[in-house]
Amino acid sequence: MSSGELQRRLGLSDAVVIGAGSMIGAGVFAAWAPAARSAGTGLLVGLAIAAVVAFCNAASSAQLAAIHPESGGTYVYGRRQLGETWGHLAGWGFVVGKTASCAAMALTVGAYLWPEYERWVAVAAVVAITAVNIGGLSRTVAVTRVLLVVSLLALTAVVVSGWTSPSASLGRITPIDGDLHGIVQSAGFMFFAFAGYARIATLGEEVREPEVTIPKAIPRALGAVLVVYAVVGVTALAVVDADLLALTDAPLRLVAEAGDLPVGGIVRIGAGIAALGVLLNLIPGVSRTSLAMARNRELPHWFAHVDARRSLPIRAELTVAAIVIGLVVLLEIRSAIAVSGVAVLTYYAITNAAALTLTEAQRRWPKSIALVGLAGCTVLIAALPWRAVVTGVAVLAAGATVRLVTARRTSSG
């Protein structure tokens, strides 16, 4: 085996753990509030819709990853299957969506650890994570496992403590609130809690028998995560009125503190660690995608610089951090999640569109799954708050404009 090849060390259980660990993060601690504001108890239906869309997207990603086993995700798939313009839109959608996700995660850190100074703590978290990344901290699958354990312990504390509340009752869950639009909008918010599920699709070079392992790992990981989220969601609605959940940036802290057990500190720290772990991976991911796009002249070439001493794209890294800090100052968690949803759902809509171009020989799942995924992404985007949709579309359009200007300057040069 050459030094440039990855080793196939991971089995089915490893792939499921990595997939679940990429999903069960800080999103589950934050998404309930905006979903409850949109649909009340109907958010449980929204959760199921989000899971279906997530499965379709992950299935399309897995098929494309088998055909194009290289870094870049839908930025690569779009370029190969649909053309450079669609690839750029996917890459830019990833950058925009994950940058907004960084802001939401940073605000989640503040909301749980020190709500009175939520924004200051969020800014400090971004600065600290950026300093760690520039210092060159190496991260492995072990980090994902640790964060998964921390998140599950915190969620377990929420559920156990919540059901010790004297007012806990399944009767709070019915009747189902929310109209159709509100329920679909809640699905758009809950989709944020599934972010990271496509990580399974990128394991093609690292798992044993990927053509068998990956198709099995995706539904199992998503199914396990859906069960966890359903238990947490039912508990939250049984303990705290949906109207109260909608008013807080730290909904699960409210659920834990409603019970008789002194686990509020565990939940706060667990949520904070989970959010910091997401930031630790998201900020470098956005900066590396920006680097790749700059090298292809689809973003200003200034971002293609790699620091010789640290071997890091420091210009891109610091720019991403500065933008995240700006968003932390300007946006609420709900707005950050919504903008992220518009951009990331656009990214996955292109994923599904690219999957539709596969031949029957290349296809591992029925074509209908990609069709459902494409339609689902489109519907969820349209259902999100109109200000977020306008903002997201405007930023995506700005990225396309920058690409055109950069390409023309390159041609004239």
Coordinates of C-alpha atoms in Angstrom, one line a residue:
M1 CA 0.0 0.0 0.0
S2 CA 1.4 3.4 -0.9
S3 CA 1.8 6.2 1.6
G4 CA -0.9 8.2 -0.1
E5 CA -3.7 5.7 0.4
L6 CA -6.1 5.5 3.3
Q7 CA -6.4 2.2 5.2
R8 CA -9.7 0.4 5.4
R9 CA -9.8 -0.1 9.1
L10 CA -13.4 0.8 9.9
G11 CA -16.2 -1.7 10.2
L12 CA -20.0 -1.2 10.2
S13 CA -20.3 -0.3 13.9
D14 CA -17.4 2.3 13.4
A15 CA -19.2 3.9 10.5
V16 CA -22.5 4.0 12.4
V17 CA -20.7 5.6 15.4
I18 CA -19.0 8.2 13.3
G19 CA -22.2 9.1 11.5
A20 CA -24.2 9.3 14.7
G21 CA -21.4 11.4 16.3
S22 CA -21.5 13.8 13.4
M23 CA -25.2 14.4 13.9
I24 CA -25.7 14.3 17.7
G25 CA -23.9 17.6 18.5
A26 CA -24.9 21.0 19.5
G27 CA -27.7 21.3 17.0
V28 CA -30.0 19.1 19.1
F29 CA -29.5 21.5 22.0
A30 CA -30.6 24.6 20.0
A31 CA -33.1 23.6 17.2
W32 CA -36.1 22.8 19.5
A33 CA -36.8 26.5 20.3
P34 CA -37.3 27.8 16.7
A35 CA -39.1 24.6 15.8
A36 CA -41.5 25.1 18.7
R37 CA -42.1 28.7 17.7
S38 CA -43.1 27.6 14.2
A39 CA -45.2 24.5 15.0
G40 CA -45.7 24.0 18.7
T41 CA -46.2 20.3 19.5
G42 CA -46.3 19.8 15.7
L43 CA -42.5 20.0 15.7
L44 CA -42.4 16.2 16.3
V45 CA -44.0 15.8 12.8
G46 CA -41.4 18.3 11.5
L47 CA -38.7 16.1 13.1
A48 CA -39.9 13.1 11.1
I49 CA -40.0 15.1 7.9
A50 CA -36.4 16.4 8.5
A51 CA -35.2 12.8 9.0
V52 CA -36.7 11.7 5.7
V53 CA -35.1 14.5 3.8
A54 CA -31.8 13.9 5.6
F55 CA -31.9 10.2 4.6
C56 CA -32.5 11.0 1.0
N57 CA -29.6 13.5 1.0
A58 CA -27.3 11.1 2.6
A59 CA -28.2 8.3 0.2
S60 CA -27.5 10.6 -2.8
S61 CA -24.2 11.7 -1.2
A62 CA -23.1 8.1 -0.7
Q63 CA -23.7 7.2 -4.3
L64 CA -21.8 10.2 -5.6
A65 CA -18.9 9.6 -3.1
A66 CA -18.5 6.1 -4.6
I67 CA -18.2 7.6 -8.1
H68 CA -16.0 10.6 -7.1
P69 CA -13.9 9.4 -4.1
E70 CA -12.2 12.7 -3.4
S71 CA -12.4 15.6 -1.0
G72 CA -14.8 18.4 -1.7
G73 CA -18.3 16.8 -1.4
T74 CA -21.0 18.3 -3.6
Y75 CA -18.5 21.0 -4.8
V76 CA -16.9 18.2 -6.7
Y77 CA -20.1 16.2 -7.5
G78 CA -21.8 19.3 -8.9
R79 CA -18.8 20.2 -11.1
R80 CA -18.5 16.6 -12.4
Q81 CA -22.2 15.8 -12.9
L82 CA -23.8 19.1 -13.6
G83 CA -21.1 21.6 -14.6
E84 CA -18.8 24.1 -13.0
T85 CA -21.5 26.7 -12.2
W86 CA -23.5 24.2 -10.1
G87 CA -20.4 23.0 -8.4
H88 CA -19.5 26.6 -7.4
L89 CA -23.0 27.2 -6.1
A90 CA -22.8 24.0 -4.0
G91 CA -19.3 25.0 -2.7
W92 CA -20.5 28.6 -1.9
G93 CA -23.6 27.2 -0.3
F94 CA -21.5 25.1 2.0
V95 CA -19.3 28.0 2.9
V96 CA -22.3 30.3 3.6
G97 CA -24.3 27.6 5.4
K98 CA -21.6 26.4 7.6
T99 CA -20.4 29.9 8.5
A100 CA -23.9 30.6 9.7
S101 CA -23.8 27.3 11.5
C102 CA -20.6 28.4 13.3
A103 CA -22.4 31.5 14.5
A104 CA -25.3 29.4 15.8
M105 CA -23.0 27.0 17.6
A106 CA -21.0 29.9 19.2
L107 CA -24.3 31.5 20.4
T108 CA -25.3 28.1 21.7
V109 CA -22.1 28.0 23.8
G110 CA -23.0 31.3 25.3
A111 CA -26.7 30.5 25.8
Y112 CA -25.9 27.4 27.9
L113 CA -22.7 28.4 29.7
W114 CA -23.4 32.0 30.6
P115 CA -26.7 33.3 29.2
E116 CA -26.4 36.7 30.7
Y117 CA -23.4 37.3 28.5
E118 CA -24.3 35.1 25.6
R119 CA -22.8 37.1 22.8
W120 CA -19.5 37.9 24.7
V121 CA -19.0 34.2 25.5
A122 CA -19.8 33.3 21.8
V123 CA -17.2 35.7 20.6
A124 CA -14.6 34.4 23.1
A125 CA -15.4 30.8 21.9
V126 CA -14.7 31.7 18.3
V127 CA -11.5 33.4 19.2
A128 CA -10.3 30.5 21.3
I129 CA -11.2 27.8 18.7
T130 CA -9.5 29.8 16.0
A131 CA -6.4 30.1 18.1
V132 CA -6.4 26.3 18.7
N133 CA -6.9 25.6 15.0
I134 CA -4.0 27.9 14.0
G135 CA -1.9 26.1 16.6
G136 CA -2.3 22.9 14.6
L137 CA -4.3 20.7 17.0
S138 CA -4.7 17.3 15.3
R139 CA -8.2 15.8 15.5
T140 CA -9.1 12.1 15.0
V141 CA -12.1 9.9 15.1
A142 CA -11.5 9.6 18.8
V143 CA -12.6 13.2 19.2
T144 CA -15.9 12.4 17.6
R145 CA -16.4 9.5 19.9
V146 CA -15.7 11.6 23.0
L147 CA -18.1 14.4 21.9
L148 CA -20.8 11.8 21.1
V149 CA -20.4 10.4 24.7
V150 CA -20.6 13.9 26.2
S151 CA -23.6 14.8 24.1
L152 CA -25.4 11.6 25.0
L153 CA -24.7 12.0 28.7
A154 CA -26.1 15.5 28.6
L155 CA -29.2 14.4 26.7
T156 CA -29.7 11.5 29.1
A157 CA -29.5 14.0 32.0
V158 CA -32.2 16.1 30.3
V159 CA -34.6 13.2 29.8
V160 CA -34.1 11.7 33.3
S161 CA -34.4 15.0 35.1
G162 CA -37.3 16.1 32.9
W163 CA -39.5 13.1 33.8
T164 CA -38.9 13.8 37.6
S165 CA -40.9 17.1 37.2
P166 CA -44.3 16.9 38.9
S167 CA -45.9 18.6 35.9
A168 CA -44.5 16.1 33.3
S169 CA -47.3 14.6 31.2
L170 CA -47.7 13.2 27.8
G171 CA -51.0 15.0 27.7
R172 CA -49.1 18.2 26.8
I173 CA -48.1 16.7 23.4
T174 CA -51.7 16.6 22.1
P175 CA -53.5 18.0 20.3
I176 CA -50.9 18.6 17.5
D177 CA -50.4 22.3 17.1
G178 CA -49.4 24.2 14.0
D179 CA -50.7 24.4 10.5
L180 CA -49.0 22.6 7.5
H181 CA -46.7 25.6 6.8
G182 CA -45.6 25.8 10.4
I183 CA -44.9 22.1 10.6
V184 CA -42.8 22.2 7.4
Q185 CA -41.0 25.2 8.7
S186 CA -40.2 23.4 11.9
A187 CA -38.7 20.6 9.7
G188 CA -36.5 23.2 8.1
F189 CA -35.2 24.2 11.6
M190 CA -34.9 20.6 12.8
F191 CA -32.9 19.7 9.7
F192 CA -30.2 21.7 11.4
A193 CA -29.9 19.1 14.1
F194 CA -29.1 16.4 11.5
A195 CA -26.2 18.4 10.1
G196 CA -23.2 16.2 9.6
Y197 CA -25.0 13.0 8.6
A198 CA -23.3 13.0 5.1
R199 CA -20.0 12.3 6.9
I200 CA -20.8 8.6 6.5
A201 CA -20.7 9.1 2.7
T202 CA -17.1 10.4 2.8
L203 CA -15.8 7.1 4.4
G204 CA -15.5 5.2 1.1
E205 CA -11.7 4.9 1.3
E206 CA -11.6 4.1 5.0
V207 CA -14.2 1.4 5.6
R208 CA -14.1 -2.3 4.8
E209 CA -16.4 -3.3 1.9
P210 CA -17.7 0.2 1.4
E211 CA -20.2 -0.9 -1.2
V212 CA -21.9 -3.0 1.6
T213 CA -21.0 -1.0 4.7
I214 CA -22.0 2.5 3.7
P215 CA -25.6 1.6 2.5
K216 CA -26.1 -0.2 5.8
A217 CA -24.5 2.5 8.0
I218 CA -26.6 5.4 6.7
P219 CA -30.1 4.2 7.7
R220 CA -28.8 2.7 10.9
A221 CA -27.1 5.9 12.0
L222 CA -30.1 8.1 11.0
G223 CA -32.5 5.7 12.7
A224 CA -30.6 5.7 15.9
V225 CA -30.3 9.5 15.9
L226 CA -34.0 9.8 15.1
V227 CA -34.9 7.7 18.2
V228 CA -32.7 9.8 20.4
Y229 CA -34.2 13.0 19.1
A230 CA -37.7 11.7 19.4
V231 CA -37.2 10.7 23.0
V232 CA -35.7 14.2 23.8
G233 CA -38.5 16.0 21.9
V234 CA -41.3 14.1 23.6
T235 CA -39.7 14.7 27.0
A236 CA -39.2 18.4 26.2
L237 CA -42.9 18.9 25.2
A238 CA -44.1 16.8 28.1
V239 CA -42.3 18.9 30.7
V240 CA -42.3 22.4 29.3
D241 CA -45.1 24.1 27.3
A242 CA -44.1 24.6 23.6
D243 CA -44.7 28.4 24.1
L244 CA -42.0 28.5 26.7
L245 CA -39.5 26.4 24.7
A246 CA -39.9 28.9 21.9
L247 CA -38.8 31.8 24.0
T248 CA -35.3 30.5 25.1
D249 CA -32.0 30.0 23.4
A250 CA -31.3 27.1 25.7
P251 CA -34.4 24.9 25.6
L252 CA -33.0 21.7 27.0
R253 CA -31.5 23.6 30.0
L254 CA -35.1 24.7 30.7
V255 CA -36.3 21.0 30.6
A256 CA -33.5 19.8 32.8
E257 CA -34.1 22.5 35.4
A258 CA -37.8 21.8 35.5
G259 CA -37.1 18.4 37.1
D260 CA -36.1 17.6 40.7
L261 CA -32.5 16.4 39.9
P262 CA -29.5 18.8 40.1
V263 CA -28.3 18.1 36.6
G264 CA -28.5 21.7 35.2
G265 CA -24.7 22.0 35.4
I266 CA -24.2 18.7 33.5
V267 CA -26.5 19.8 30.7
R268 CA -25.0 23.3 30.5
I269 CA -21.4 22.0 30.3
G270 CA -22.4 19.1 28.0
A271 CA -24.1 21.4 25.6
G272 CA -21.1 23.9 25.7
I273 CA -18.6 21.1 25.0
A274 CA -20.7 19.8 22.2
A275 CA -20.9 23.2 20.6
L276 CA -17.2 23.9 21.0
G277 CA -16.5 20.5 19.4
V278 CA -18.6 21.4 16.4
L279 CA -16.8 24.7 16.1
L280 CA -13.5 23.0 16.3
N281 CA -14.4 21.1 13.1
L282 CA -16.6 23.5 11.3
I283 CA -14.3 26.6 11.1
P284 CA -11.4 24.6 9.5
G285 CA -13.9 22.9 7.2
V286 CA -15.2 26.2 5.9
S287 CA -11.6 27.7 5.5
R288 CA -10.5 24.6 3.5
T289 CA -13.4 24.8 1.2
S290 CA -12.7 28.5 0.7
L291 CA -9.1 27.5 -0.1
A292 CA -10.1 24.9 -2.7
M293 CA -12.5 27.4 -4.4
A294 CA -9.8 30.1 -4.4
R295 CA -7.4 27.7 -6.1
N296 CA -10.0 27.2 -8.8
R297 CA -10.4 31.0 -9.1
E298 CA -14.0 30.7 -7.9
L299 CA -13.2 33.0 -4.9
P300 CA -10.5 35.7 -4.9
H301 CA -7.1 34.1 -5.2
W302 CA -5.9 35.9 -2.1
F303 CA -7.6 33.1 -0.1
A304 CA -5.5 30.4 -1.8
H305 CA -2.4 31.4 0.3
V306 CA -1.1 28.7 2.7
D307 CA 1.2 29.8 5.5
A308 CA 4.6 28.1 4.9
R309 CA 5.5 27.7 8.6
R310 CA 2.2 26.3 9.8
S311 CA 1.0 24.7 6.6
L312 CA -2.4 26.3 7.2
P313 CA -4.7 28.5 5.1
I314 CA -4.4 31.3 7.7
R315 CA -6.0 34.0 5.5
A316 CA -9.1 32.0 4.9
E317 CA -9.2 30.8 8.6
L318 CA -9.0 34.3 10.0
T319 CA -11.5 35.7 7.5
V320 CA -14.0 33.0 8.4
A321 CA -13.5 33.6 12.1
A322 CA -14.0 37.4 11.6
I323 CA -17.2 36.8 9.7
V324 CA -18.5 34.4 12.3
I325 CA -17.8 37.0 15.0
G326 CA -19.7 39.6 13.0
L327 CA -22.7 37.2 12.6
V328 CA -22.6 36.5 16.4
V329 CA -23.0 40.2 17.1
L330 CA -25.7 40.7 14.6
L331 CA -27.9 37.6 14.5
E332 CA -30.1 35.6 16.9
I333 CA -29.7 31.9 17.1
R334 CA -33.0 31.4 15.2
S335 CA -31.9 33.6 12.4
A336 CA -28.5 32.0 12.1
I337 CA -30.1 28.5 12.0
A338 CA -32.6 29.7 9.3
V339 CA -29.9 31.2 7.1
S340 CA -27.7 28.1 7.5
G341 CA -30.7 26.0 6.5
V342 CA -31.3 28.0 3.3
A343 CA -27.7 27.6 2.2
V344 CA -27.2 24.0 3.3
L345 CA -30.5 22.8 1.8
T346 CA -29.4 24.4 -1.5
Y347 CA -26.2 22.4 -1.2
Y348 CA -28.1 19.2 -0.8
A349 CA -30.6 20.1 -3.5
I350 CA -27.6 20.1 -5.9
T351 CA -26.5 16.8 -4.4
N352 CA -29.8 15.2 -5.2
A353 CA -29.8 16.8 -8.7
A354 CA -26.3 15.4 -9.3
A355 CA -27.5 12.0 -8.2
L356 CA -30.3 12.0 -10.7
T357 CA -27.7 12.1 -13.5
L358 CA -26.2 8.7 -12.4
T359 CA -26.6 5.7 -14.7
E360 CA -28.4 2.6 -13.5
A361 CA -25.1 0.8 -13.1
Q362 CA -23.8 3.6 -10.8
R363 CA -27.0 3.8 -8.7
R364 CA -27.2 2.1 -5.3
W365 CA -30.6 3.4 -4.3
P366 CA -33.7 4.0 -6.4
K367 CA -33.9 7.2 -8.4
S368 CA -37.0 8.1 -6.5
I369 CA -34.9 8.7 -3.3
A370 CA -33.0 11.5 -5.1
L371 CA -36.3 13.0 -6.4
V372 CA -37.8 13.0 -2.9
G373 CA -34.6 14.6 -1.6
L374 CA -34.6 17.3 -4.2
A375 CA -38.3 18.1 -3.7
G376 CA -37.9 18.0 0.1
C377 CA -34.9 20.4 0.1
T378 CA -36.8 22.8 -2.1
V379 CA -40.0 22.7 0.0
L380 CA -38.0 23.2 3.3
I381 CA -36.2 26.2 1.8
A382 CA -39.5 27.8 0.8
A383 CA -41.0 27.2 4.2
L384 CA -38.3 28.9 6.2
P385 CA -38.8 32.5 7.4
W386 CA -38.9 34.8 4.4
R387 CA -36.2 37.1 5.7
A388 CA -33.8 34.2 6.0
V389 CA -34.7 33.0 2.5
V390 CA -34.1 36.5 1.0
T391 CA -30.8 36.8 2.9
G392 CA -29.6 33.4 1.9
V393 CA -30.5 33.8 -1.7
A394 CA -28.9 37.2 -1.8
V395 CA -25.6 35.9 -0.4
L396 CA -25.7 32.9 -2.8
A397 CA -26.2 35.3 -5.6
A398 CA -23.4 37.5 -4.4
G399 CA -21.1 34.5 -4.5
A400 CA -22.1 33.8 -8.1
T401 CA -21.3 37.4 -8.9
V402 CA -17.9 37.2 -7.3
R403 CA -17.1 34.1 -9.3
L404 CA -18.0 35.8 -12.6
V405 CA -15.9 38.9 -11.7
T406 CA -12.9 36.7 -10.6
A407 CA -13.2 34.6 -13.8
R408 CA -13.2 37.6 -16.0
R409 CA -10.2 39.1 -14.3
T410 CA -8.4 35.8 -14.7
S411 CA -9.2 35.7 -18.4
S412 CA -8.2 39.2 -19.0
G413 CA -5.0 38.7 -17.0

